[in-house]
Amino acid sequence: VERLEGQGGTVIVVSLGDAFLGCFSLVDQLRPDAASTVAKLRKSGIRVVMLTGDNQRVAEAVARQVGVDDFVAGMLPQNKAEAITKYRDSGAIVGMVGDGINDAPALALADVSFAIGAGSAIAVDTADVVLMRSELASVPAAISLSHATIRKIRQNLFFAFVYNVCGLPLAAFGMLNPIIAGAAMAMSSVSVVSNSLLLNRWKP
């Protein structure tokens, strides 16, 4: 039993009365992109923690396979939610990825939550972001897209402020022709829209 659990399996023991007949192991198939996704997240400076309802031995085996250093085993849904609350109370910005009913309470409490598209309905309804493809690789891609979007927002604010900071003093002193002012406002809008459209060039 210890050997099978050490390989990441949940062991089922079969008996007839008091007679031991045997045992077999049920193993969840790891997602093929799990290890590479964890590596990408860690490379970008994100601490990855696995919260699982499996026992300690199974959790150790899975964590070893995917490259997760921190994990907590034997967790019930309320334990996962408590863990998310604890991390948030420590000052961390917490993201949660889940696909099951057991993950819903924790997804609701995270700063940002991701649901796998093929997950349970309650997980999909609770999460902030639903990954349309059932691939963990979409998580770092979604984070990358959010960073790119924030950069565009800041750039657009810069364009808007430049036009207004330059135009308002000139207009206040009567040195700005209304026609030029109208053209400048139009150019400001064009600049913002054009810069935003550059997000179409973003690649994960």
Short mmCIF file of C-alpha atoms in Angstrom, two decimals:
data_model
loop_
_atom_site.label_atom_id
_atom_site.label_comp_id
_atom_site.label_asym_id
_atom_site.label_seq_id
_atom_site.Cartn_x
_atom_site.Cartn_y
_atom_site.Cartn_z
CA VAL A 1 0.00 0.00 0.00
CA GLU A 2 2.81 2.41 0.87
CA ARG A 3 4.59 1.65 -2.40
CA LEU A 4 1.44 2.25 -4.46
CA GLU A 5 0.60 5.45 -2.60
CA GLY A 6 4.19 6.60 -3.09
CA GLN A 7 3.56 6.36 -6.83
CA GLY A 8 0.62 8.75 -6.53
CA GLY A 9 -2.20 6.21 -6.33
CA THR A 10 -5.24 5.95 -4.08
CA VAL A 11 -5.22 2.37 -2.84
CA ILE A 12 -8.41 0.31 -2.53
CA VAL A 13 -8.22 -2.82 -0.36
CA VAL A 14 -10.57 -5.70 -1.15
CA SER A 15 -11.64 -8.28 1.42
CA LEU A 16 -14.25 -11.00 1.84
CA GLY A 17 -15.26 -11.07 5.46
CA ASP A 18 -11.95 -11.13 7.32
CA ALA A 19 -10.06 -12.57 4.36
CA PHE A 20 -7.77 -10.19 2.48
CA LEU A 21 -8.20 -10.68 -1.26
CA GLY A 22 -5.93 -7.97 -2.61
CA CYS A 23 -5.65 -4.30 -3.40
CA PHE A 24 -5.49 -2.05 -6.42
CA SER A 25 -4.47 1.52 -7.08
CA LEU A 26 -6.42 4.33 -8.74
CA VAL A 27 -4.20 7.02 -10.24
CA ASP A 28 -5.38 10.39 -11.52
CA GLN A 29 -3.81 11.09 -14.89
CA LEU A 30 -1.69 14.23 -14.64
CA ARG A 31 -2.44 16.85 -17.22
CA PRO A 32 0.36 16.73 -19.81
CA ASP A 33 1.08 20.45 -19.41
CA ALA A 34 1.05 20.47 -15.59
CA ALA A 35 4.83 20.41 -15.04
CA SER A 36 5.58 22.99 -17.76
CA THR A 37 2.84 25.30 -16.42
CA VAL A 38 4.23 25.14 -12.88
CA ALA A 39 7.71 25.87 -14.26
CA LYS A 40 6.43 28.93 -16.17
CA LEU A 41 4.61 30.29 -13.14
CA ARG A 42 7.64 29.84 -10.91
CA LYS A 43 9.90 31.45 -13.52
CA SER A 44 7.65 34.52 -13.51
CA GLY A 45 8.06 34.81 -9.73
CA ILE A 46 4.78 33.23 -8.69
CA ARG A 47 4.82 30.88 -5.70
CA VAL A 48 2.86 27.71 -6.53
CA VAL A 49 1.08 25.82 -3.73
CA MET A 50 -0.97 22.64 -4.26
CA LEU A 51 -4.03 22.13 -2.03
CA THR A 52 -5.39 18.60 -2.34
CA GLY A 53 -7.78 16.24 -0.67
CA ASP A 54 -5.44 13.31 -1.35
CA ASN A 55 -3.37 11.80 1.45
CA GLN A 56 0.20 12.84 2.24
CA ARG A 57 1.96 10.13 0.21
CA VAL A 58 -0.12 10.74 -2.92
CA ALA A 59 0.33 14.49 -2.59
CA GLU A 60 4.11 14.09 -2.24
CA ALA A 61 4.26 11.93 -5.38
CA VAL A 62 2.19 14.35 -7.47
CA ALA A 63 4.08 17.40 -6.17
CA ARG A 64 7.36 15.72 -7.08
CA GLN A 65 6.14 14.97 -10.61
CA VAL A 66 4.90 18.49 -11.37
CA GLY A 67 7.68 20.36 -9.56
CA VAL A 68 5.64 21.91 -6.74
CA ASP A 69 7.62 22.57 -3.55
CA ASP A 70 4.72 23.57 -1.30
CA PHE A 71 1.63 21.42 -0.85
CA VAL A 72 -0.99 20.65 1.77
CA ALA A 73 -2.68 17.24 1.75
CA GLY A 74 -5.92 15.89 3.20
CA MET A 75 -7.88 19.11 2.66
CA LEU A 76 -11.65 19.38 2.72
CA PRO A 77 -13.38 22.21 0.79
CA GLN A 78 -13.57 24.41 3.90
CA ASN A 79 -9.86 23.78 4.57
CA LYS A 80 -8.99 25.05 1.09
CA ALA A 81 -11.06 28.18 1.71
CA GLU A 82 -9.32 28.72 5.06
CA ALA A 83 -5.92 28.34 3.39
CA ILE A 84 -6.80 30.98 0.78
CA THR A 85 -7.93 33.33 3.56
CA LYS A 86 -4.69 32.73 5.46
CA TYR A 87 -2.54 33.55 2.43
CA ARG A 88 -4.56 36.71 1.75
CA ASP A 89 -4.31 37.79 5.39
CA SER A 90 -0.53 37.47 5.14
CA GLY A 91 -0.57 40.18 2.46
CA ALA A 92 -0.21 37.94 -0.59
CA ILE A 93 -2.20 38.40 -3.79
CA VAL A 94 -3.74 34.97 -4.24
CA GLY A 95 -4.76 33.25 -7.44
CA MET A 96 -6.63 29.93 -7.37
CA VAL A 97 -7.00 27.37 -10.16
CA GLY A 98 -9.67 24.69 -9.80
CA ASP A 99 -12.21 22.61 -11.65
CA GLY A 100 -14.27 20.77 -9.06
CA ILE A 101 -17.12 21.32 -6.64
CA ASN A 102 -14.61 21.05 -3.78
CA ASP A 103 -12.70 24.03 -5.19
CA ALA A 104 -15.66 26.44 -5.36
CA PRO A 105 -15.34 27.94 -1.83
CA ALA A 106 -11.63 28.65 -2.36
CA LEU A 107 -12.26 30.05 -5.85
CA ALA A 108 -14.78 32.49 -4.38
CA LEU A 109 -12.27 33.78 -1.80
CA ALA A 110 -9.20 34.20 -4.03
CA ASP A 111 -8.18 37.61 -5.38
CA VAL A 112 -8.40 36.13 -8.86
CA SER A 113 -9.68 32.65 -9.65
CA PHE A 114 -9.38 30.49 -12.76
CA ALA A 115 -11.76 27.64 -13.63
CA ILE A 116 -10.88 24.96 -16.15
CA GLY A 117 -13.47 25.13 -18.93
CA ALA A 118 -14.37 21.44 -18.66
CA GLY A 119 -14.76 21.69 -14.86
CA SER A 120 -17.91 21.51 -12.79
CA ALA A 121 -20.65 24.09 -13.36
CA ILE A 122 -20.29 25.59 -9.87
CA ALA A 123 -16.54 26.10 -10.35
CA VAL A 124 -17.13 27.80 -13.70
CA ASP A 125 -19.86 30.04 -12.21
CA THR A 126 -17.70 30.99 -9.21
CA ALA A 127 -14.41 31.77 -10.96
CA ASP A 128 -13.37 35.20 -12.23
CA VAL A 129 -11.73 33.75 -15.35
CA VAL A 130 -12.93 30.69 -17.26
CA LEU A 131 -10.28 29.03 -19.40
CA MET A 132 -12.06 28.02 -22.60
CA ARG A 133 -9.49 25.33 -23.33
CA SER A 134 -9.00 22.69 -20.65
CA GLU A 135 -5.27 23.33 -20.54
CA LEU A 136 -3.32 24.55 -17.54
CA ALA A 137 -0.98 26.36 -19.95
CA SER A 138 -3.80 28.90 -20.37
CA VAL A 139 -3.21 30.15 -16.81
CA PRO A 140 0.21 31.79 -17.44
CA ALA A 141 -1.14 32.96 -20.81
CA ALA A 142 -4.09 34.69 -19.10
CA ILE A 143 -1.71 36.34 -16.60
CA SER A 144 0.52 37.50 -19.45
CA LEU A 145 -2.48 38.96 -21.30
CA SER A 146 -3.60 40.81 -18.16
CA HIS A 147 -0.10 42.36 -17.81
CA ALA A 148 -0.20 43.42 -21.47
CA THR A 149 -3.65 44.96 -21.00
CA ILE A 150 -2.58 46.93 -17.92
CA ARG A 151 0.42 48.27 -19.86
CA LYS A 152 -1.90 49.47 -22.63
CA ILE A 153 -4.20 51.16 -20.10
CA ARG A 154 -1.25 53.06 -18.61
CA GLN A 155 0.03 54.04 -22.06
CA ASN A 156 -3.46 55.27 -23.03
CA LEU A 157 -3.70 57.34 -19.86
CA PHE A 158 -0.34 58.88 -20.75
CA PHE A 159 -1.58 59.83 -24.24
CA ALA A 160 -4.77 61.33 -22.81
CA PHE A 161 -2.91 63.35 -20.17
CA VAL A 162 -0.31 64.66 -22.65
CA TYR A 163 -3.00 66.11 -24.92
CA ASN A 164 -4.90 67.67 -22.01
CA VAL A 165 -1.86 68.94 -20.09
CA CYS A 166 -0.59 70.67 -23.22
CA GLY A 167 -3.97 71.86 -24.43
CA LEU A 168 -5.64 73.19 -21.28
CA PRO A 169 -3.10 75.96 -20.44
CA LEU A 170 -3.06 77.10 -24.07
CA ALA A 171 -6.86 77.17 -24.14
CA ALA A 172 -7.00 79.05 -20.80
CA PHE A 173 -4.82 81.84 -22.19
CA GLY A 174 -6.75 82.02 -25.47
CA MET A 175 -3.82 80.71 -27.48
CA LEU A 176 -5.57 77.60 -28.82
CA ASN A 177 -7.81 77.77 -31.86
CA PRO A 178 -11.05 75.79 -31.24
CA ILE A 179 -10.54 73.97 -34.56
CA ILE A 180 -7.06 72.84 -33.48
CA ALA A 181 -8.43 71.89 -30.05
CA GLY A 182 -11.13 69.73 -31.67
CA ALA A 183 -8.54 68.09 -33.93
CA ALA A 184 -6.28 67.42 -30.93
CA MET A 185 -9.13 65.75 -29.04
CA ALA A 186 -9.88 63.60 -32.08
CA MET A 187 -6.19 62.66 -32.36
CA SER A 188 -6.20 61.77 -28.66
CA SER A 189 -9.04 59.30 -29.24
CA VAL A 190 -7.36 57.89 -32.35
CA SER A 191 -4.11 57.42 -30.43
CA VAL A 192 -5.85 55.55 -27.62
CA VAL A 193 -7.85 53.30 -29.95
CA SER A 194 -4.87 52.58 -32.20
CA ASN A 195 -2.65 51.74 -29.24
CA SER A 196 -5.33 49.43 -27.82
CA LEU A 197 -5.66 47.62 -31.15
CA LEU A 198 -1.99 46.68 -30.90
CA LEU A 199 -3.12 44.07 -28.33
CA ASN A 200 -4.17 42.01 -31.36
CA ARG A 201 -0.44 41.35 -31.83
CA TRP A 202 -0.13 39.81 -28.35
CA LYS A 203 1.02 36.19 -28.30
CA PRO A 204 0.97 33.90 -25.22
#
